[in-house]
Structure formats: structure tokens, C-alpha cells
XYZ file of C-alpha atoms in Angstrom:
686
model
C 107.061 114.675 66.564
C 105.004 112.567 69.076
C 103.951 114.439 72.037
C 105.454 111.886 74.474
C 108.901 112.939 73.342
C 108.226 116.619 74.321
C 106.601 115.423 77.620
C 109.564 113.150 78.742
C 112.567 115.323 77.469
C 111.443 118.886 78.100
C 111.960 118.595 82.013
C 115.403 117.310 81.244
C 116.265 120.190 79.007
C 114.903 122.599 81.605
C 116.779 120.932 84.387
C 120.159 121.214 82.307
C 119.571 124.838 81.553
C 118.440 125.788 84.962
C 121.218 123.845 86.554
C 124.187 125.117 84.480
C 122.923 128.695 84.494
C 122.519 128.504 88.198
C 123.267 131.908 89.826
C 124.570 133.388 86.689
C 121.124 134.556 85.801
C 118.267 135.829 88.029
C 116.634 132.999 89.793
C 113.289 133.786 88.063
C 114.844 132.530 84.941
C 115.379 128.851 86.336
C 111.972 129.070 88.067
C 110.186 130.151 84.860
C 111.791 127.738 82.437
C 111.407 124.623 84.718
C 107.837 125.486 85.765
C 106.869 126.333 82.186
C 108.360 122.942 80.948
C 106.335 121.073 83.446
C 102.907 122.852 82.659
C 103.508 122.092 79.095
C 104.077 118.430 79.921
C 100.838 118.453 82.197
C 98.870 120.042 79.236
C 100.110 117.508 76.734
C 99.587 114.539 79.103
C 95.931 115.122 79.781
C 94.782 114.606 76.202
C 96.566 111.283 76.109
C 94.770 110.145 79.288
C 91.387 111.379 78.247
C 91.935 109.589 74.900
C 92.380 106.426 76.634
C 89.358 107.042 78.906
C 87.281 107.792 75.759
C 88.573 104.838 73.841
C 90.059 107.076 70.962
C 93.889 106.643 71.784
C 95.568 103.390 70.926
C 98.707 102.055 72.674
C 101.997 102.921 70.893
C 105.650 102.545 71.283
C 107.699 105.575 70.189
C 111.483 104.885 69.261
C 114.141 107.321 70.618
C 117.419 105.643 69.545
C 119.405 102.437 69.264
C 120.791 101.560 72.687
C 122.415 98.288 73.342
C 123.427 95.434 70.986
C 125.767 92.936 72.943
C 125.682 89.342 71.501
C 122.146 87.968 72.020
C 121.161 90.998 74.190
C 119.784 93.812 72.177
C 117.249 96.492 73.143
C 116.392 100.099 71.999
C 115.498 103.234 73.939
C 111.757 103.546 73.308
C 108.826 105.234 75.007
C 105.897 102.846 75.700
C 102.508 104.884 75.833
C 99.487 102.712 77.072
C 96.813 103.309 79.695
C 99.117 102.633 82.603
C 101.605 105.213 81.232
C 98.967 107.611 80.586
C 97.614 107.544 84.235
C 101.224 108.001 85.557
C 101.882 110.804 83.071
C 99.035 112.957 84.382
C 99.690 112.031 88.048
C 103.438 113.035 87.665
C 103.298 116.056 85.497
C 100.180 117.594 87.093
C 101.542 117.379 90.741
C 105.104 118.140 89.472
C 103.803 121.361 87.774
C 101.830 122.423 90.721
C 104.737 121.791 93.113
C 106.975 123.805 90.910
C 104.534 126.781 90.993
C 104.045 126.354 94.763
C 107.809 126.453 95.240
C 107.774 130.125 93.653
C 106.322 131.242 97.014
C 107.683 128.685 99.385
C 111.239 128.885 98.357
C 111.214 132.586 97.559
C 113.896 133.633 100.136
C 116.305 130.643 99.519
C 119.504 131.653 97.867
C 119.802 128.240 95.974
C 116.558 128.506 94.096
C 118.057 127.613 90.577
C 119.648 124.496 92.087
C 116.391 123.434 93.756
C 114.252 123.948 90.689
C 116.860 121.978 88.524
C 116.598 119.008 91.043
C 112.800 119.132 90.818
C 112.887 118.940 86.991
C 115.479 116.208 86.997
C 113.479 114.286 89.413
C 110.387 114.544 87.057
C 112.438 113.428 84.108
C 113.719 110.445 85.797
C 110.159 109.304 86.914
C 108.784 109.938 83.365
C 111.717 107.697 82.112
C 110.686 104.964 84.658
C 106.882 104.892 83.588
C 107.612 105.080 79.933
C 110.077 102.012 79.770
C 109.670 99.656 76.996
C 112.156 97.283 78.748
C 113.477 96.337 82.115
C 116.734 98.015 81.692
C 115.289 101.416 80.812
C 112.852 101.012 83.707
C 115.955 100.495 85.902
C 117.686 103.655 84.512
C 114.565 105.715 85.447
C 114.529 103.845 88.839
C 117.899 104.748 89.717
C 117.547 108.316 88.340
C 114.668 108.849 90.767
C 116.809 107.593 93.571
C 119.716 109.837 92.766
C 117.301 112.982 92.334
C 115.562 112.115 95.704
C 119.045 111.965 97.435
C 119.667 115.489 96.252
C 116.332 116.844 97.150
C 116.042 115.175 100.611
C 119.525 116.534 101.299
C 118.971 119.875 99.673
C 119.836 121.924 102.807
C 123.200 119.947 102.969
C 124.571 122.054 105.651
C 121.967 120.898 108.019
C 123.251 117.617 109.590
C 119.881 115.885 109.796
C 119.117 116.534 106.137
C 122.392 114.949 105.101
C 121.681 112.011 107.326
C 118.194 111.618 106.124
C 119.512 111.709 102.414
C 122.024 109.009 103.217
C 119.493 106.844 104.786
C 117.094 107.186 101.737
C 119.945 106.331 99.396
C 121.252 103.385 101.474
C 117.950 101.810 102.147
C 116.751 102.159 98.487
C 119.961 100.548 97.392
C 119.106 97.504 99.437
C 115.751 97.162 97.576
C 117.412 97.931 94.356
C 119.780 94.967 94.786
C 116.614 92.670 94.785
C 115.229 94.582 91.731
C 118.510 94.116 89.977
C 118.583 90.377 90.778
C 115.021 90.100 89.656
C 115.922 91.702 86.203
C 118.888 89.362 85.882
C 116.805 86.221 86.647
C 114.040 87.505 84.291
C 116.626 87.903 81.318
C 117.970 84.287 82.170
C 114.566 82.820 82.041
C 113.009 84.680 79.198
C 116.113 85.680 77.116
C 114.925 89.248 76.786
C 114.380 92.332 78.712
C 111.387 93.696 76.349
C 108.491 94.159 78.704
C 105.875 93.167 76.094
C 107.825 89.959 75.243
C 108.285 88.917 78.942
C 104.471 89.582 79.653
C 103.339 87.524 76.672
C 105.494 84.688 77.711
C 104.863 84.862 81.543
C 101.469 82.863 81.642
C 103.187 79.919 80.059
C 105.781 79.836 82.790
C 103.402 79.038 85.492
C 104.455 75.886 87.454
C 108.005 75.991 86.025
C 110.888 75.452 88.337
C 114.368 76.710 88.641
C 117.434 76.065 91.005
C 117.915 78.765 93.508
C 120.306 78.713 96.440
C 120.501 75.026 96.119
C 116.724 74.417 96.096
C 114.408 73.729 93.368
C 111.631 76.533 93.516
C 108.917 77.895 91.392
C 110.492 80.140 88.716
C 108.147 82.979 88.679
C 107.902 83.064 92.585
C 111.515 83.681 92.842
C 111.620 86.320 90.190
C 108.553 88.187 91.340
C 109.668 88.085 94.991
C 113.034 89.652 93.847
C 111.203 92.289 91.898
C 108.989 93.058 94.733
C 111.907 93.606 97.203
C 112.974 96.454 94.773
C 109.274 97.782 95.015
C 109.508 97.511 98.904
C 112.399 99.829 98.982
C 111.157 102.498 96.580
C 107.571 102.385 97.980
C 108.765 102.329 101.575
C 106.941 98.938 102.634
C 107.447 97.384 106.055
C 111.174 96.470 106.523
C 112.463 99.095 104.049
C 110.349 101.951 105.158
C 112.599 103.712 107.499
C 113.794 106.310 105.080
C 110.417 107.728 104.191
C 109.527 109.719 107.425
C 113.054 111.026 107.582
C 112.695 112.349 103.946
C 110.661 115.313 105.684
C 114.176 116.867 106.142
C 113.734 118.309 102.624
C 111.588 121.312 101.836
C 107.934 120.786 101.948
C 107.407 120.915 98.089
C 109.926 117.899 97.946
C 107.766 116.102 100.454
C 104.616 116.572 98.386
C 106.594 115.390 95.057
C 108.168 112.243 96.629
C 105.219 111.314 98.668
C 102.269 112.035 96.470
C 103.043 111.325 92.817
C 106.476 110.125 91.953
C 109.036 108.080 93.826
C 106.870 106.199 96.297
C 104.511 105.142 93.488
C 107.224 103.500 91.349
C 106.947 100.272 93.227
C 103.256 100.011 92.944
C 103.490 100.791 89.237
C 106.187 98.175 88.618
C 103.938 95.581 90.210
C 101.027 96.605 88.121
C 103.192 96.831 84.832
C 104.542 93.377 85.556
C 101.016 91.941 86.803
C 100.919 88.937 84.232
C 104.188 87.991 85.845
C 102.841 88.128 89.342
C 99.781 86.395 88.331
C 101.900 83.392 87.599
C 103.450 83.636 90.917
C 100.934 82.791 93.797
C 103.636 82.789 96.588
C 104.826 86.309 95.376
C 101.390 87.458 95.191
C 100.560 86.302 98.830
C 103.802 88.096 100.062
C 102.562 91.410 98.213
C 99.229 91.036 100.051
C 100.718 90.197 103.605
C 103.607 92.912 103.191
C 101.043 95.594 101.975
C 98.577 94.890 104.770
C 101.266 94.802 107.438
C 102.636 98.126 106.347
C 99.196 99.647 106.237
C 98.486 98.879 109.845
C 102.008 99.728 110.954
C 102.191 102.972 109.491
C 98.694 103.927 110.774
C 99.454 102.899 114.408
C 102.519 105.197 114.187
C 100.770 108.063 112.784
C 98.382 108.240 115.735
C 101.234 109.253 117.989
C 103.397 111.843 115.845
C 103.238 115.511 116.628
C 105.152 116.755 113.675
C 102.508 117.725 110.847
C 104.607 116.463 108.117
C 105.508 113.228 109.642
C 101.868 112.525 110.325
C 101.220 112.818 106.559
C 104.281 110.915 105.813
C 103.125 107.906 107.787
C 99.813 108.309 106.101
C 101.557 107.934 102.896
C 103.185 104.812 104.005
C 99.753 103.352 105.135
C 97.988 104.211 101.844
C 100.783 102.623 99.714
C 99.990 99.439 101.870
C 96.481 99.645 100.557
C 97.767 99.853 96.984
C 99.981 96.839 97.557
C 97.508 94.541 99.124
C 94.943 95.577 96.403
C 97.582 94.400 93.690
C 98.289 91.396 95.860
C 94.690 90.115 95.675
C 94.683 90.636 91.973
C 92.930 93.999 91.591
C 95.583 95.884 89.877
C 93.160 98.532 88.537
C 91.912 99.195 92.021
C 95.524 99.735 93.116
C 96.108 102.204 90.405
C 92.841 103.895 91.105
C 93.968 104.521 94.598
C 97.304 105.755 93.304
C 95.532 108.102 91.010
C 93.313 109.591 93.723
C 95.943 109.478 96.432
C 98.142 111.825 94.257
C 95.740 114.600 94.334
C 94.669 114.458 98.108
C 98.078 113.748 99.455
C 99.801 116.413 97.389
C 97.057 118.706 98.727
C 97.571 117.686 102.348
C 101.560 118.181 102.103
C 101.286 121.524 100.424
C 98.512 122.489 102.702
C 100.909 121.609 105.661
C 103.505 123.697 103.954
C 101.108 126.601 103.853
C 100.566 126.108 107.659
C 104.120 125.856 108.400
C 104.728 128.995 106.260
C 101.925 130.930 108.378
C 103.457 129.701 111.652
C 107.085 130.765 110.915
C 108.228 127.161 110.001
C 106.914 125.626 113.226
C 105.914 121.998 112.585
C 104.829 120.652 115.977
C 101.003 120.661 116.135
C 101.054 120.944 119.708
C 101.887 124.809 119.117
C 99.140 125.292 116.668
C 95.403 125.888 117.414
C 92.613 128.200 116.211
C 94.261 128.764 112.690
C 91.059 128.328 110.644
C 90.105 132.008 110.886
C 93.650 133.409 110.176
C 94.361 131.230 107.058
C 90.855 130.147 105.731
C 91.845 129.250 102.302
C 94.486 126.771 103.796
C 92.002 125.378 106.118
C 89.504 124.607 103.478
C 92.061 122.993 101.297
C 93.127 120.835 104.169
C 89.567 120.008 105.009
C 88.964 118.800 101.352
C 92.222 116.590 101.662
C 91.110 115.176 104.995
C 87.626 114.258 103.584
C 89.213 112.579 100.778
C 91.908 110.542 102.661
C 89.354 109.519 105.384
C 87.062 108.088 102.749
C 83.905 110.233 103.333
C 81.150 109.265 101.028
C 77.630 107.269 101.062
C 77.500 104.192 98.815
C 73.790 104.475 98.302
C 73.874 108.138 97.294
C 76.791 107.332 94.713
C 78.461 110.253 96.109
C 81.846 110.770 97.882
C 85.329 112.264 97.889
C 88.188 110.711 96.062
C 89.521 108.425 98.891
C 85.984 107.058 99.278
C 85.864 105.439 95.923
C 89.283 104.042 95.773
C 89.765 102.931 99.432
C 86.316 101.401 99.526
C 87.044 99.456 96.234
C 90.146 98.066 97.715
C 88.455 96.908 101.009
C 85.629 95.459 98.938
C 87.945 93.607 96.544
C 90.060 92.259 99.382
C 86.848 90.726 100.869
C 85.424 89.619 97.642
C 88.747 87.650 96.983
C 87.511 85.147 99.608
C 90.967 83.828 100.678
C 92.517 83.921 104.005
C 94.961 86.579 103.095
C 92.328 88.583 101.365
C 90.209 88.599 104.655
C 93.344 89.463 106.597
C 94.004 92.398 104.240
C 90.305 93.434 104.616
C 90.404 93.695 108.347
C 93.884 95.165 108.513
C 92.662 97.639 105.987
C 89.604 98.420 107.866
C 91.379 98.848 111.195
C 94.024 101.119 109.325
C 90.984 103.214 108.006
C 89.878 103.817 111.614
C 93.275 104.847 112.583
C 93.552 107.050 109.484
C 90.373 108.915 110.275
C 91.504 109.400 113.841
C 95.035 110.795 113.066
C 93.686 112.880 110.204
C 90.894 114.513 112.226
C 93.530 114.938 115.044
C 95.703 116.867 112.804
C 92.812 119.207 111.776
C 91.512 119.637 115.334
C 95.042 120.375 116.696
C 95.803 122.702 113.956
C 92.723 124.654 113.168
C 90.357 124.579 116.166
C 90.651 124.814 119.893
C 92.542 127.877 121.503
C 95.768 129.378 120.209
C 99.030 127.529 121.680
C 101.488 129.570 119.635
C 103.110 131.258 122.478
C 104.781 127.985 123.684
C 106.648 127.745 120.311
C 110.329 128.813 120.243
C 109.801 129.656 116.520
C 106.918 131.967 117.165
C 108.591 133.582 120.224
C 111.672 134.111 117.947
C 109.427 135.642 115.157
C 107.727 138.020 117.616
C 110.727 139.328 119.583
C 113.646 139.255 117.139
C 111.904 139.601 113.651
C 112.044 137.385 110.707
C 115.615 138.281 109.717
C 117.270 137.521 112.981
C 117.792 133.835 112.366
C 119.805 131.491 114.558
C 120.702 127.931 114.682
C 117.041 126.998 115.918
C 115.567 129.126 113.168
C 117.492 128.824 109.848
C 115.930 131.383 107.542
C 115.992 129.225 104.497
C 114.916 125.945 106.106
C 111.163 125.682 106.206
C 110.659 129.358 105.907
C 109.654 131.456 102.947
C 107.715 134.335 102.099
C 107.088 136.137 105.316
C 107.071 139.803 105.931
C 110.401 141.146 106.882
C 109.681 141.942 110.577
C 107.074 141.206 113.194
C 106.457 144.001 115.650
C 106.782 143.377 119.431
C 103.166 142.793 120.647
C 101.040 144.914 122.612
C 99.639 143.841 126.037
C 96.121 143.248 124.845
C 96.889 140.414 122.383
C 94.732 137.207 122.439
C 95.810 134.734 125.079
C 98.118 132.097 123.555
C 99.094 133.963 120.550
C 102.124 135.837 122.057
C 100.970 138.657 119.712
C 101.840 136.683 116.482
C 99.550 137.198 113.539
C 99.584 134.173 111.024
C 98.779 135.294 107.481
C 97.686 133.521 104.336
C 100.189 132.190 101.763
C 101.113 134.060 98.670
C 98.908 133.316 95.449
C 101.549 131.116 93.874
C 101.107 128.701 96.775
C 97.415 128.851 96.978
C 96.562 128.300 93.381
C 98.000 124.745 93.584
C 96.001 124.018 96.752
C 92.629 125.214 94.842
C 93.590 122.950 91.811
C 94.406 119.781 93.828
C 91.233 120.461 96.025
C 89.157 119.914 92.874
C 91.096 116.664 92.379
C 90.475 115.602 95.918
C 86.821 116.159 95.569
C 85.847 114.977 92.092
C 88.661 112.519 90.950
C 87.063 109.506 92.390
C 83.539 110.474 91.397
C 84.448 111.142 87.926
C 86.797 108.131 87.225
C 85.576 105.285 89.411
C 83.496 103.601 86.597
C 86.341 103.577 84.134
C 89.072 102.608 86.618
C 87.169 99.930 88.236
C 84.741 98.534 85.692
C 85.985 99.197 82.183
C 88.121 96.296 80.966
C 88.443 98.007 77.502
C 90.160 101.081 79.232
C 92.955 98.912 80.602
C 93.466 96.890 77.333
C 96.569 94.860 77.814
C 98.476 97.302 80.134
C 97.533 95.238 83.201
C 95.978 91.899 84.160
C 92.387 92.589 84.482
C 90.491 90.100 86.580
C 86.912 90.489 85.561
C 85.467 87.797 87.866
C 87.120 89.423 90.730
C 85.422 92.780 90.017
C 82.117 91.109 89.808
C 82.833 89.672 93.181
C 83.688 92.936 94.475
C 80.371 94.463 93.568
C 78.531 91.494 95.205
C 79.905 91.949 98.701
C 77.584 92.539 101.703
C 76.384 96.246 102.382
C 78.250 96.097 105.670
C 81.577 95.789 103.870
C 80.709 98.655 101.468
C 80.052 100.928 104.430
C 82.889 99.585 106.604
C 85.175 102.417 105.728
C 82.517 104.997 106.322
C 81.595 103.548 109.685
C 85.141 103.609 111.010
C 85.679 107.015 109.468
C 82.910 108.374 111.771
C 84.295 106.426 114.667
C 87.652 107.912 114.345
C 86.187 111.373 113.982
C 84.232 111.054 117.117
C 87.123 109.636 119.041
C 89.405 112.534 117.723
C 86.765 115.226 118.484
C 86.308 113.932 122.061
C 90.070 113.764 122.895
C 91.054 117.045 121.154
C 88.092 119.342 121.386
C 85.693 118.006 124.112
C 88.087 116.955 126.779
C 91.707 117.737 125.915
C 92.963 115.947 128.955
C 92.300 112.495 127.435
C 95.403 112.197 125.146
C 97.777 112.592 127.957
C 95.872 110.304 130.187
C 95.664 107.586 127.548
C 99.433 107.939 126.899
C 100.105 107.576 130.533
C 97.807 104.429 130.975
C 98.789 102.712 127.716
C 102.625 103.325 128.911
C 104.840 100.802 127.024
C 102.341 100.557 124.112
C 102.310 104.152 123.542
C 105.992 104.401 123.617
C 106.344 101.382 121.264
C 104.184 103.217 118.622
C 105.575 106.675 119.377
C 109.195 105.164 118.685
C 107.899 103.699 115.398
C 108.125 100.080 116.536
C 111.776 100.597 117.324
C 112.717 99.765 113.828
C 115.370 102.612 113.752
C 116.909 101.370 117.020
C 116.808 97.803 115.857
C 118.545 98.631 112.571
C 120.967 100.949 114.341
C 122.199 97.969 116.420
C 121.828 95.400 113.820
C 123.409 97.109 110.865
C 124.797 100.508 111.704
C 126.955 99.646 114.739
C 128.498 96.451 112.977
C 129.162 98.420 109.857
C 130.947 101.364 111.814
C 132.843 98.623 113.652
C 133.896 96.851 110.520
C 134.807 100.160 108.818
C 137.035 101.081 111.949
C 138.721 97.608 111.785
C 139.437 97.937 108.004
C 140.692 101.421 108.649
C 143.163 100.681 111.710
C 144.225 97.023 110.493
C 143.969 97.274 106.796
C 144.673 100.820 105.855
C 146.785 102.290 108.638
C 148.342 98.830 109.913
C 148.918 97.218 106.592
C 148.858 99.521 103.515
C 150.301 102.665 105.060
C 152.685 100.642 107.196
C 154.198 98.533 104.245
C 153.263 101.134 101.428
C 154.044 104.760 101.524
C 155.129 104.854 105.245
C 157.237 101.806 104.743
C 158.934 103.029 101.571
C 159.610 106.300 103.307
C 161.173 104.593 106.311
C 163.475 102.448 103.974
C 164.565 105.684 102.033
C 165.226 107.555 105.398
C 167.268 104.589 106.832
C 169.060 104.141 103.306
C 169.926 107.818 103.451
C 171.440 107.473 107.062
C 173.729 104.580 105.924
C 174.673 106.218 102.646
C 176.158 109.183 104.596
C 178.785 107.006 105.947
C 180.241 106.409 102.457
C 180.307 110.234 101.765
C 184.109 111.089 102.111
C 184.054 114.359 100.303
C 187.195 113.559 98.387
C 186.980 113.554 94.410
C 189.408 110.705 93.775
C 187.357 108.415 96.049
C 184.248 109.016 93.907
C 186.461 108.662 90.700
C 187.668 105.307 91.898
C 184.111 104.121 92.578
C 183.177 105.242 89.127
C 185.979 103.435 87.490
C 185.357 100.183 89.268
C 181.758 100.329 88.351
C 182.682 100.977 84.594
C 185.099 97.841 84.724
C 182.290 95.726 86.249
C 179.849 96.857 83.618
C 182.162 96.020 80.593
C 183.278 92.740 82.275
C 179.417 91.693 82.427
C 178.898 92.686 78.799
C 181.829 90.923 77.367
C 181.851 87.635 79.453
């Protein structure tokens, strides 16, 4: 049996067993079986990946079963294993396995742990289905499976109204993108007469310049197909316009946030574009759209991230921004650089989310950074893990020393390749990416300074006050015990009068071992992933083989850019660090003054460019109005009136009329029966 079969189907089996067992067995059973399955999958995935790195593993397709045979349309369920798949296997399984382990501590007090772990494993299986797809229908199957599982996970605490709303929002927005993806698949089958990915990619270069009728116009065939496919990627990877669901996905537990944002769902769009890169190379207009949307998303999310106070939302907007980097890298033709950033991003973004969860855990599920401060001495392991993640995402490294954290290698490569492309869109992406790197540095160090430095501001938090005066078990509507809360001591004593100012007598504590082990492992990835794998991902054409389109002249141009370009990310990182230090350590009055002086600009950014409000009035309000009209006029006014209610009225009135013919005399009824019999015989005979 090929190991890929175990890797893909073991999470599904674990999810089924955990889900159907549910509370009939101790929760440790569901936790053990799902976590064990994912660690086995991760252990089997790394040899495949390292085999491609070393050049000892050959691409293969492993058949599973016959699937569809309908006329000319025929395809099987098969698992494609090449370099691109191998990268996604280690990313998905490694992060998912660590998230499972982390959840042992984080979700320890939640009564629905079996359901939670079943959802996590189902989510992982769906993502594995997507990345191993050998045809577009199978890819769409995994694509929708991930959407379904994300809906279940985001709305895990379904009794919480905001969680239900966030899950619905994610589901609806992704369906908008998926409509484009579906149309793209239909169009691709129409043009290529197959859904086999290998056959499509082989034929794609020959379709360059071909035209097709679309909406009454004659347009470039490949541009239309790739734009439709990219719309699907925009929804799944939260690009500008279809991004609004991603920050709201924070309503799910922190491990869910790490899984969705770091390694799985949001990377699906990037993976799809890279998988179909020969198609996009034959579609210059579509590639331009990918570049522009990616660069615009990059700067949009970075600007919003500078104004947010919720620690998880800051990291969520960071995810949105980093996805923009990946897309504009793919848009300029550097698919290897896009996948490299996806690879490194998985480690440091999962680290940041799980580190944030550890902070939330220590602070009695308080998520507002304004109520943190001075935590580095209380939770030192979490602090150093978050520091490693911050150094990675901000791109700390020195080119001439050949040393840097993970984000330094991948982010710098993207900026260099955008500049090296030499086109107007490439230059636009470079400058947007550089400015976004400045903002990324600012809000990342802002998060660190607000959380771990300065004076304690815990006493201002309702959550902390609740923990101190009422104890952990006394939950209320503001402090639901199972929501962003796990692993605390049972009670916190009432503070003495000599406690440190600003603490309210609260004593943060480090997370349990099951939460710290993933942080340590991910920290290693955040520090070394770029350093170790940069030459392979960026310069080794043999490593990629035929899994993506590898533009070797572009890579040479990337290495030839001026040194100022190579140091751009490092320079803006220092500037962002200095600004954040001055505003949140040196002179803490600066942020309030800046917000007041900027006024409308600050409110514009704080309110996320008013996209939510705009969509509310453009789509939500009209949809509700239309729904009410259908309900009042269609359902109540027509169907009910002339259907069930109308029939009931007729029967009622008929009964009233019939009563008048009820005499109560037997001979009257006998006469009526006789007349009816005569009439029936007469009709039969004549």
C-alpha cells in the first residue's frame, strides 16, 4: 500500500470514529485517535517531501477507484503526488498535528471535545483531498469539503450568536467565489474536453491567443477561464472584495484560527493558481489581475491591521496581507516564490496564532491588547515563541550574511522578483509590498510591545476582574467558560492589598505542556525553514519538475536586482520597529494623539475601509427585503391563501352549506341514495 493512501484517508477514518463515538466514550478516546492519525500522517509526509528535495522521489499517481463514466466525460479518483503536493502535505499535516496536540490543553474544559476533534480531522481530510487531486472535479470536491468543515469549526460554539453569524458569513462569501470556480471548471471542460489536470496543463500553452464567445463578446479563451478560476481563489484565500469572512472567522476557538489561517483553507487558492500555472501563463490579462488584486490585498490588510486591538484580529489581517504577497508573486510568474512563502508562512503564522492562544489562556480569555502589558516575565516560553514568530513575519535577516528568519527569505524573494519582473504591475506590486512590509513590522512589534512590555493594564479588563473576584467557575454571559477559555486553575483568590499596580492581583501562568510543545516545534520552523530550504525552492528547477511553471530567466533577474531592493524589507522592518517602540514604549501618548489628528483616516482604517457596511447595504439589506416580499406576497399572500388556507376555507364554507341539507330523517337519505343509484345506472346504460 502506498503511503499516500494512509496519509489521506487516516484523518477521515479518525474523524468518523471520533464523531460517531462522540460522548459515548471518554473524550480522551476521540482526542487520542484523531491526534495519533495526524501525527502518523505528518511522519509519513516528511519523507516524501525530503525525497523530492533530494531528487530521489519520482512523481506518481495512485489510483483509488473508478469514479465517473458519463458519455465522453470520464475520470477516476486518483491521488497525485508531485513536488507541489509534497509541500502541501508537510504543511497541512504538520500544522494540523500540532494544532490537534495544542487543543488537548486549550479545549480541556470544553464539553464537546469529541465533536471538535472530529471536525478538525474532517477539515484536514478535505484539504488533503484538494491538494492530491488529479482532476478538477476531485479538486472541487476537496474545495467544498474544506468550506463545509470551516463552517462547522468557525461556528463550533453555535450557541454564541456572533459565532453563528461568522460561520454563515464565511459560508456565503466562499460560495460567491466558488460560483466563479465552478464556471471556470465548466469552461475548462468545454475548451479542453477533459477535467484531467495533467492533460489540461499539457494542452494549455497551445491555447495561447485562442478566442471564445463570452457574454456576447469575443475574448481570449485562457483569460476568461483563468479569471473565473481566480475568482474562486479570491474567495477561498480572502482576497480584496471577498475577504470579509476571514477576520470574523476568529469566532472559532484559537486552534481553529491557526488551522484555517496558517496551513489549510486560505492557502487553497494559492495552491490552485500554482497548480494551474501553465494555464495562467497563457492568460496575460488574468495574471495581471492576480498581481493587482494580490498587491491591493496586501496593502489593504496591512493598513487595517495597524488599527486593530484584538490580538487574534491583528494576526488575521496579517494572514490576509501575506496571502496578497503570495498572489502577486504568482501574478508576476514566480510560482516557486509564492509556494515558498506559503511554506514558511505556515510555520510562523501557526506559531503566532497558537502563541496568541497561549496569551489568551494566560489572561482568562481576554483578547484586547489594551488590557495586557508586562507579560514576558510571567509567560516566558510563550513570549520567546511569539518573538520567534514576530522576527520571522517581519523579515529579520541580513542579505550579505546569508542569515535570516523564515520570512526574510521568502518575503524578500517576492519583493525582488516583483522588481525584477520589470513591468508596471511588477513595480506596483513591489512598492505596495514594501509599504505593506513597513506596516507589517509596525503592527507586529506593536502587538509585542502592548502584550509583553510596559506596565500591567490587566485591572482594566472585565475578564480579569471577573477571574479575580468571582473565580474561574463562576461564568456569566460576558465570560462563557468554554469559549476562549481552557486549562486554568479552578479558582483565583481575592487579591491582597500589596499586589502590583495594574494587575488587580491576577497572576498569569504559563500554558500546559500540550500547548507549549507545538510552540517549540513551530519556533524551529519559524527560525530555520527559510534558511534551510531557500536554495531548493527558489533556484532548483529540477526540484519543481513539471509540478509548476518555472520561469528560470525571471529567477536570474531576481538575483540581479540592486542591493537596495534586497535590503528594502529589512530597512522598512527597522523603521516599523522604531515607530512602534516610540509610540508604545517611549511615549505612550502618541497613538491617541495620532488617532485624533488623523481623524477620518483613522476611522476609515479602523472600520476596515467600510467594506462590511458597504456590503450590508448593497447585499444584506436588499436580500432581507426581497426575502420579506417573497414571504409576505408569495408564501403568505399566494401559497397559503390559495393553498392550505384556501382549501380549509372552502371545506369550512362547504360544511356550513351542507348542514342545511341535513334533515335527520332516514327516508330523506334513502330517497337521495335511490335517486343517485338511478342516475348512475342511467349514465352507464345510455
